[in-house]
Amino acid sequence: METNIATTPFGRRPMTLGMISSQVTARAVPKDATVHKWHVFQDIKDARIALGATDRALAILDALLSFHPDTALYGDSELVVWPSNEQLIRRANGMPPTTLRRHLAVLVECGLIIRRDSPNGKRFARKGQGGEIEQAYGFDISPIVARAEEFKDLAEAVRSEKKAFRLVKERLTICRRDVVKMIDTGIEEGVPANWGRVQQAYQAIVGQIPRTAPRQTLEAIAEELEGLWAEVREALESFVKTQKMDANESQNGRHIQNSKPDSKFESENSSGNKDEAGGNIADTDNVRSLPKRELPLGIVLDACPNMLWLVKGGGGIHNWREFLAAAEVARPSMGVSPSAWEEARTAMGEQQAAITIAAIYQRQDQINSAGGYLRSLTDRAKVGKFSVWPMVMALLRAKLDASNTTGTGVEAAAVDLEAAGKVVRTESRLEISDALRRSLDKPGRGS
C-alpha cells in the first residue's frame, strides 16, 4: 500500500560538496544520540552568522522542525519531514515560492537539512499495512542531531564574543567618564599641568572610536585611554603629595593625629566637639583657606553615587533642587532627627548640609550613629572648623584607589602630567587642610 502525501516537485538541482558533506555527517550520527530540537534550534539561531544562515532560512527551519511530531529527536529514528511548499509558506509566516526555494537551498548549503529526493522528485511518504511509515521523501533533519554539539560550541563562542564586546564598550564608557571628571577636577583645583594638551590627547583617543568596529579595535582604544587615565590620576596624586610635603615642612615636623581615627559616635546626642582631624587653631585656619566656591554637582554625585538610589524612577539628579530632595529622603532613612537636620542646615547652609548628608549616606555602613556624627560636624561648622571639601575629596580618592584599571598613556599628555607631579607650587591659589590630607590617606573615613 502506498500513500502519497504533499506531492510537490523538486525540479532538477545540482549536487554540491556541501550536500555531500551533510550526508556524510548525517550517516555518522550515533544511534543512541538524543537532543531537544528547540534547544538545538536556539543554538543554531545564536550561531547563525557563523553558519552562514539567513533569518528567513531559520524561519523555514523552524517550520520544518514543527512538522516533526516529537520534541526529542533520536539518532535511530526516522527524521524526514515532507511538507508541501504551501504548508511551509503558511508556517513560515508567508513568503513568495521563489524566496522559499532560495532559502531552502541556503539550509542545505549550511548543512542544516538534507534533501531526500523521490524518483519522481516529489515529497511523500510510503506507509505499510499497519500505517507505519516505511519510506519518506522530503527534508531530512538528522543534521540537527548529528551536529548538535558543534552547534552548541559555535553558539557558546558567539555568546562569549558578544559578552567580551559588551565589556570592552563598558570599559570605554567608564574610562571616558572618569578621565573627563578628573580633568575637570584638575582644572578646578588648579593642579599645575598643561590641561589643554591633556584634553587634546583625550579627544584624539576618543576620536578614533568608529561607529561600528570589531572588538579588537575597541580593545586597543580602551588600552590607550586607560593609559591616559593612569597619567591624569598620577598627576592629581602627585599634587596632593607635594602639598602634604610642604605642609609638613612648614609645621617643622609637628603632626597632630586623632588617637582613635576609626572611632564612631555612639549616640545622636553626643556633644563632644571632636575636630575634623585632631582639632586645633591651625586646622581651623586651613579649613578656612579651602575654596569658597561651591562644589560642582557632578563631582558631588561622583563621590556620593548612592544618592542616585533615592531618586524615584531612576531618573537621575540633574540639579541642586533634585539633590536636596534626595537628601530629604536619605536623612530619615539613616535615623537623623529633624532637629539635627535643621541645626545642620542653619550652621552649614542648606546645600552644604545636603552634601554632608550625602557623604554620610555614602559611608553609613562605617558610621555607628549618623545623627550623632552630623551633630558633631554641625558643632565644628559653627566655629569654622568644618568644610565639605575634604569629605568629598576623600570619597573621590577612595574611589580612585579602589579602581584596578591600568594602562600605558599617551606620550604627549604624559610629558605634561609627569612634569606636573614634580612641580612645587609656592603661591597656590588653593591650600589643602591637614584634615583633607589625612582624609586622603584614610579613604575609609567620611570626613
Coordinates of C-alpha atoms in Angstrom, one line a residue:
M1 CA 0.0 0.0 0.0
E2 CA 1.4 3.4 -0.9
T3 CA 0.1 6.8 0.3
N4 CA 1.3 10.0 -1.5
I5 CA 1.4 13.0 0.8
A6 CA 2.1 16.6 -0.2
T7 CA 3.3 15.8 -3.7
T8 CA 5.5 18.8 -4.7
P9 CA 8.1 18.6 -7.5
F10 CA 11.7 19.4 -6.6
G11 CA 12.9 20.0 -10.1
R12 CA 16.5 19.4 -11.1
R13 CA 19.1 20.5 -8.6
P14 CA 22.9 20.1 -8.9
M15 CA 24.8 18.2 -6.3
T16 CA 27.3 20.2 -4.3
L17 CA 30.2 19.3 -2.0
G18 CA 28.2 20.9 0.9
M19 CA 25.3 18.4 0.3
I20 CA 27.7 15.5 0.2
S21 CA 29.4 16.7 3.5
S22 CA 26.0 17.0 5.1
Q23 CA 25.0 13.5 4.1
V24 CA 28.3 12.1 5.4
T25 CA 27.7 13.8 8.7
A26 CA 24.1 12.5 8.9
R27 CA 25.2 9.0 8.4
A28 CA 27.7 9.3 11.2
V29 CA 25.1 10.2 13.8
P30 CA 25.3 7.9 16.9
K31 CA 22.2 5.7 17.1
D32 CA 21.9 6.4 20.8
A33 CA 22.0 10.2 20.4
T34 CA 19.1 12.3 21.8
V35 CA 18.6 16.0 21.5
H36 CA 15.9 18.6 22.3
K37 CA 15.1 20.0 18.9
W38 CA 14.2 23.5 20.1
H39 CA 17.4 23.7 22.3
V40 CA 19.5 22.9 19.2
F41 CA 17.5 25.4 17.2
Q42 CA 18.3 28.1 19.7
D43 CA 22.0 27.3 19.4
I44 CA 21.7 27.5 15.6
K45 CA 20.0 30.9 15.9
D46 CA 22.8 32.2 18.1
A47 CA 25.4 30.8 15.7
R48 CA 23.5 31.9 12.6
I49 CA 26.2 34.3 11.2
A50 CA 29.0 31.7 11.8
L51 CA 27.0 29.1 10.0
G52 CA 26.1 31.4 7.1
A53 CA 22.3 31.0 7.6
T54 CA 19.8 33.8 6.9
D55 CA 16.9 34.9 9.1
R56 CA 14.4 33.7 6.6
A57 CA 16.2 30.4 6.2
L58 CA 15.9 29.9 10.0
A59 CA 12.2 30.7 9.8
I60 CA 11.9 27.9 7.3
L61 CA 13.9 25.6 9.5
D62 CA 11.6 26.5 12.4
A63 CA 8.7 25.5 10.3
L64 CA 10.3 22.2 9.2
L65 CA 11.1 21.2 12.8
S66 CA 7.4 21.9 13.7
F67 CA 6.3 19.2 11.2
H68 CA 8.2 16.5 13.2
P69 CA 5.7 15.4 15.9
D70 CA 8.3 14.8 18.6
T71 CA 10.3 17.3 20.6
A72 CA 13.1 14.9 21.3
L73 CA 15.0 13.7 18.2
Y74 CA 16.7 10.3 18.3
G75 CA 19.6 9.2 16.2
D76 CA 17.9 5.8 15.4
S77 CA 14.6 7.3 14.4
E78 CA 13.2 8.4 11.0
L79 CA 13.9 12.2 10.8
V80 CA 12.4 13.0 7.4
V81 CA 9.5 15.5 7.0
W82 CA 7.6 16.1 3.8
P83 CA 5.5 19.3 3.9
S84 CA 4.3 20.9 0.7
N85 CA 5.5 24.4 -0.2
E86 CA 2.1 25.8 0.7
Q87 CA 2.3 24.3 4.2
L88 CA 5.8 25.6 4.6
I89 CA 4.8 29.1 3.5
R90 CA 1.9 29.2 6.0
R91 CA 4.1 28.1 8.9
A92 CA 6.9 30.5 7.9
N93 CA 4.6 33.4 8.1
G94 CA 4.3 33.7 4.3
M95 CA 6.9 34.3 1.6
P96 CA 7.0 34.0 -2.2
P97 CA 7.7 30.5 -3.5
T98 CA 10.9 31.7 -5.2
T99 CA 12.1 33.1 -1.8
L100 CA 11.2 29.8 -0.2
R101 CA 13.2 27.8 -2.7
R102 CA 16.2 30.1 -2.3
H103 CA 16.3 29.8 1.5
L104 CA 15.7 26.1 1.4
A105 CA 18.9 25.9 -0.7
V106 CA 20.7 28.0 2.0
L107 CA 19.7 25.5 4.7
V108 CA 21.0 22.7 2.5
E109 CA 24.3 24.5 1.8
C110 CA 24.8 25.2 5.5
G111 CA 24.3 21.5 6.3
L112 CA 21.2 22.0 8.4
I113 CA 19.0 19.8 6.3
I114 CA 19.4 17.2 3.6
R115 CA 17.1 16.7 0.6
R116 CA 15.8 13.2 0.2
D117 CA 14.5 13.2 -3.4
S118 CA 12.0 10.6 -4.6
P119 CA 12.4 9.0 -8.0
N120 CA 9.8 11.5 -9.5
G121 CA 11.2 14.4 -7.5
K122 CA 8.1 14.7 -5.2
R123 CA 7.8 14.8 -1.5
F124 CA 5.7 12.0 0.0
A125 CA 5.7 9.1 2.5
R126 CA 5.0 5.4 1.8
K127 CA 3.1 3.7 4.5
G128 CA 2.8 0.0 5.2
Q129 CA -0.2 -2.2 6.2
G130 CA -0.1 -1.1 9.8
G131 CA 0.1 2.6 9.0
E132 CA 3.7 3.0 9.9
I133 CA 5.9 4.9 7.5
E134 CA 8.2 2.6 5.5
Q135 CA 9.8 5.2 3.3
A136 CA 9.7 9.0 3.2
Y137 CA 10.9 11.5 0.7
G138 CA 11.4 15.2 1.6
F139 CA 13.7 17.0 4.0
D140 CA 16.0 15.0 6.4
I141 CA 16.6 16.9 9.6
S142 CA 19.1 14.4 11.0
P143 CA 21.9 17.0 10.9
I144 CA 20.1 18.6 13.9
V145 CA 21.1 15.5 15.9
A146 CA 24.4 14.8 14.2
R147 CA 25.8 18.3 14.6
A148 CA 24.1 19.3 17.9
E149 CA 27.4 19.5 19.8
E150 CA 29.0 21.5 17.0
F151 CA 26.1 24.0 17.0
K152 CA 26.4 24.3 20.8
D153 CA 30.1 25.0 20.7
L154 CA 29.6 27.6 18.0
A155 CA 26.8 29.3 19.9
E156 CA 28.9 29.5 23.1
A157 CA 31.8 31.0 21.1
V158 CA 29.4 33.6 19.7
R159 CA 27.9 34.4 23.1
S160 CA 31.4 34.8 24.6
E161 CA 32.4 37.2 21.9
K162 CA 29.3 39.2 22.4
K163 CA 30.0 39.4 26.1
A164 CA 33.6 40.4 25.5
F165 CA 32.4 43.1 23.1
R166 CA 29.9 44.4 25.7
L167 CA 32.6 44.5 28.4
V168 CA 35.0 46.5 26.3
K169 CA 32.3 49.0 25.5
E170 CA 31.6 49.4 29.2
R171 CA 35.3 49.9 29.9
L172 CA 35.4 52.7 27.3
T173 CA 32.3 54.3 28.7
I174 CA 33.6 54.3 32.3
C175 CA 37.1 55.3 31.4
R176 CA 35.8 58.2 29.3
R177 CA 33.6 59.5 32.1
D178 CA 36.4 59.2 34.7
V179 CA 39.0 60.9 32.6
V180 CA 36.7 63.9 31.9
K181 CA 35.8 64.3 35.6
M182 CA 39.5 64.0 36.7
I183 CA 40.5 66.7 34.1
D184 CA 37.7 68.9 35.4
T185 CA 38.9 68.4 38.9
G186 CA 42.5 69.2 38.0
I187 CA 41.4 72.5 36.3
E188 CA 39.0 73.4 39.2
E189 CA 41.7 72.7 41.9
G190 CA 44.5 74.5 40.0
V191 CA 46.7 71.4 39.6
P192 CA 49.7 72.5 37.6
A193 CA 49.6 70.8 34.2
N194 CA 49.0 71.7 30.6
W195 CA 45.4 70.6 30.7
G196 CA 44.8 71.9 27.2
R197 CA 47.2 69.3 25.8
V198 CA 45.7 66.7 28.1
Q199 CA 42.2 67.4 26.7
Q200 CA 43.6 67.3 23.2
A201 CA 45.1 63.9 23.9
Y202 CA 41.8 62.7 25.2
Q203 CA 39.9 64.0 22.1
A204 CA 42.5 62.3 19.9
I205 CA 41.8 59.0 21.5
V206 CA 38.0 59.1 21.6
G207 CA 38.1 60.4 18.0
Q208 CA 39.4 57.0 16.9
I209 CA 36.3 55.2 18.1
P210 CA 34.3 54.3 14.9
R211 CA 30.5 53.9 14.8
T212 CA 30.9 50.2 14.2
A213 CA 34.2 48.3 14.9
P214 CA 35.4 44.9 15.8
R215 CA 36.2 44.1 19.4
Q216 CA 39.9 44.0 18.8
T217 CA 39.8 47.7 17.6
L218 CA 37.9 48.8 20.7
E219 CA 40.3 46.8 23.0
A220 CA 43.3 48.8 21.5
I221 CA 41.5 52.1 22.0
A222 CA 40.5 51.2 25.6
E223 CA 44.1 50.4 26.5
E224 CA 45.2 53.7 25.1
L225 CA 42.5 55.6 27.0
E226 CA 43.3 53.7 30.2
G227 CA 46.9 54.8 29.8
L228 CA 45.8 58.5 29.8
W229 CA 43.5 57.7 32.8
A230 CA 46.6 56.5 34.8
E231 CA 48.6 59.6 33.8
V232 CA 45.9 62.0 34.9
R233 CA 45.4 60.2 38.2
E234 CA 49.2 60.2 38.8
A235 CA 49.2 64.0 38.3
L236 CA 46.4 64.5 40.8
E237 CA 48.1 62.3 43.4
S238 CA 51.4 63.9 42.9
F239 CA 49.9 67.3 43.5
V240 CA 48.3 66.1 46.8
K241 CA 51.6 64.6 47.9
T242 CA 53.5 67.7 47.1
Q243 CA 51.1 69.8 49.1
K244 CA 51.4 67.4 52.0
M245 CA 55.2 67.6 52.0
D246 CA 55.0 71.4 52.0
A247 CA 52.7 71.4 54.9
N248 CA 54.9 69.0 56.9
E249 CA 57.9 71.2 56.3
S250 CA 56.1 74.4 57.4
Q251 CA 55.0 72.7 60.6
N252 CA 58.6 71.7 61.5
G253 CA 57.7 68.1 61.9
R254 CA 54.6 68.9 64.1
H255 CA 51.9 66.3 63.4
I256 CA 48.7 66.0 65.4
Q257 CA 46.6 62.9 64.9
N258 CA 43.5 61.6 66.5
S259 CA 44.4 58.7 68.8
K260 CA 41.2 56.9 67.7
P261 CA 40.8 57.7 64.0
D262 CA 38.2 55.0 63.4
S263 CA 36.1 55.8 66.4
K264 CA 32.3 56.0 65.8
F265 CA 29.7 58.2 67.5
E266 CA 27.6 56.0 69.8
S267 CA 24.7 58.4 70.3
E268 CA 23.0 61.1 68.3
N269 CA 23.0 63.4 71.4
S270 CA 26.8 63.0 71.9
S271 CA 28.1 66.5 72.4
G272 CA 31.8 66.1 72.1
N273 CA 33.4 68.7 69.8
K274 CA 35.8 66.4 68.0
D275 CA 38.0 68.2 65.4
E276 CA 38.0 67.1 61.8
A277 CA 41.4 65.5 62.1
G278 CA 42.8 66.3 65.6
G279 CA 41.4 69.7 66.0
N280 CA 43.4 72.9 66.6
I281 CA 43.7 76.5 65.5
A282 CA 45.9 75.6 62.6
D283 CA 43.3 73.2 61.3
T284 CA 40.7 75.9 61.6
D285 CA 42.8 78.3 59.5
N286 CA 43.4 75.6 56.9
V287 CA 39.7 74.8 56.6
R288 CA 39.0 78.5 56.1
S289 CA 41.6 78.6 53.3
L290 CA 39.7 76.0 51.3
P291 CA 37.9 77.2 48.2
K292 CA 34.9 79.5 49.0
R293 CA 33.2 78.5 45.7
E294 CA 30.6 75.7 45.7
L295 CA 31.4 72.1 44.8
P296 CA 30.2 71.2 41.3
L297 CA 27.2 68.9 41.5
G298 CA 28.8 66.5 39.1
I299 CA 31.8 66.0 41.5
V300 CA 29.5 65.5 44.5
L301 CA 27.5 62.9 42.6
D302 CA 30.6 61.1 41.5
A303 CA 31.8 61.0 45.1
C304 CA 28.3 60.0 46.5
P305 CA 26.7 57.8 43.8
N306 CA 24.5 56.1 46.4
M307 CA 22.3 59.2 46.4
L308 CA 21.0 58.2 42.9
W309 CA 19.3 55.2 44.5
L310 CA 16.9 57.5 46.3
V311 CA 15.6 59.1 43.1
K312 CA 12.1 57.8 42.1
G313 CA 12.0 56.0 38.8
G314 CA 15.8 56.1 38.4
G315 CA 15.7 59.4 36.5
G316 CA 18.9 60.7 38.0
I317 CA 19.8 64.0 39.7
H318 CA 20.2 67.0 37.3
N319 CA 20.2 70.0 39.6
W320 CA 20.7 71.1 43.2
R321 CA 16.9 71.1 43.8
E322 CA 16.7 67.4 43.0
F323 CA 19.8 66.8 45.1
L324 CA 18.2 68.5 48.1
A325 CA 15.1 66.4 47.6
A326 CA 17.2 63.2 47.7
A327 CA 18.9 64.4 50.9
E328 CA 15.5 64.8 52.5
V329 CA 14.8 61.1 51.7
A330 CA 18.2 60.0 52.9
R331 CA 18.0 61.8 56.2
P332 CA 15.2 59.8 57.9
S333 CA 16.5 56.5 56.4
M334 CA 19.7 57.0 58.4
G335 CA 17.9 57.9 61.6
V336 CA 18.8 61.6 61.6
S337 CA 16.3 63.5 63.6
P338 CA 14.5 66.6 62.2
S339 CA 16.1 68.8 64.9
A340 CA 19.7 67.6 64.0
W341 CA 18.9 68.2 60.3
E342 CA 17.5 71.7 60.9
E343 CA 20.5 72.6 63.1
A344 CA 22.9 71.4 60.4
R345 CA 21.1 73.5 57.7
T346 CA 21.3 76.5 59.9
A347 CA 25.0 76.2 60.6
M348 CA 26.2 75.0 57.2
G349 CA 23.6 76.2 54.8
E350 CA 21.1 74.1 53.0
Q351 CA 23.3 72.9 50.2
Q352 CA 26.4 72.2 52.3
A353 CA 24.2 70.3 54.8
A354 CA 22.8 68.2 52.0
I355 CA 26.3 67.4 50.7
T356 CA 27.2 66.3 54.3
I357 CA 24.2 64.0 54.4
A358 CA 25.2 62.5 51.1
A359 CA 28.7 61.8 52.3
I360 CA 27.4 60.2 55.5
Y361 CA 24.9 58.2 53.5
Q362 CA 27.7 57.0 51.2
R363 CA 29.7 55.6 54.1
Q364 CA 26.8 54.9 56.5
D365 CA 27.9 51.3 56.9
Q366 CA 31.1 52.6 58.7
I367 CA 29.3 55.0 61.0
N368 CA 27.5 53.8 64.1
S369 CA 25.3 56.9 64.6
A370 CA 24.6 59.1 61.6
G371 CA 22.7 61.5 63.7
G372 CA 25.5 61.9 66.3
Y373 CA 28.1 62.3 63.5
L374 CA 26.0 65.0 61.9
R375 CA 25.6 66.9 65.2
S376 CA 29.4 66.8 65.7
L377 CA 30.1 68.1 62.2
T378 CA 27.5 70.8 62.8
D379 CA 29.3 71.9 66.0
R380 CA 32.5 72.2 64.1
A381 CA 30.8 74.2 61.3
K382 CA 29.6 76.7 63.9
V383 CA 33.2 77.6 64.9
G384 CA 34.5 77.4 61.3
K385 CA 36.3 74.1 61.7
F386 CA 34.4 72.1 59.0
S387 CA 34.2 72.1 55.2
V388 CA 32.5 69.6 52.9
W389 CA 35.5 69.8 50.5
P390 CA 37.7 67.3 52.5
M391 CA 34.8 64.8 52.8
V392 CA 34.1 64.8 49.1
M393 CA 37.7 64.7 48.0
A394 CA 38.3 61.8 50.4
L395 CA 35.5 59.8 48.9
L396 CA 36.8 60.5 45.4
R397 CA 40.3 59.3 46.5
A398 CA 38.8 56.1 47.9
K399 CA 37.0 55.5 44.6
L400 CA 40.3 56.0 42.7
D401 CA 42.2 53.7 45.0
A402 CA 39.5 51.0 44.5
S403 CA 40.0 51.0 40.8
N404 CA 42.1 48.3 39.2
T405 CA 42.4 49.9 35.8
T406 CA 46.0 50.2 34.4
G407 CA 47.4 51.5 31.1
T408 CA 50.3 53.0 29.2
G409 CA 49.1 56.5 28.4
V410 CA 49.5 59.0 25.7
E411 CA 53.0 60.3 25.3
A412 CA 52.1 63.9 24.6
A413 CA 49.9 64.2 27.7
A414 CA 52.2 62.1 29.8
V415 CA 55.1 64.6 29.5
D416 CA 53.0 67.4 30.9
L417 CA 51.4 65.3 33.6
E418 CA 54.7 63.9 34.7
A419 CA 56.2 67.3 34.9
A420 CA 53.1 68.5 36.9
G421 CA 53.8 65.8 39.5
K422 CA 57.2 67.3 40.2
V423 CA 56.1 71.0 40.4
V424 CA 56.0 72.5 43.9
R425 CA 53.7 75.5 43.9
T426 CA 54.8 78.3 46.2
E427 CA 51.9 80.6 45.5
S428 CA 49.0 78.2 45.1
R429 CA 45.5 79.7 45.0
L430 CA 44.3 76.6 46.9
E431 CA 45.8 75.3 50.1
I432 CA 44.6 71.9 51.3
S433 CA 44.0 71.5 55.1
D434 CA 45.6 68.9 57.3
A435 CA 42.1 67.4 57.6
L436 CA 41.9 66.8 53.8
R437 CA 45.4 65.4 53.6
R438 CA 44.7 62.9 56.4
S439 CA 41.3 62.1 54.8
L440 CA 43.1 61.2 51.6
D441 CA 45.4 59.0 53.5
K442 CA 42.5 57.3 55.1
P443 CA 39.8 56.8 52.4
G444 CA 37.7 54.8 54.8
R445 CA 36.6 57.8 56.7
G446 CA 33.7 60.0 55.7
S447 CA 35.3 63.3 56.7

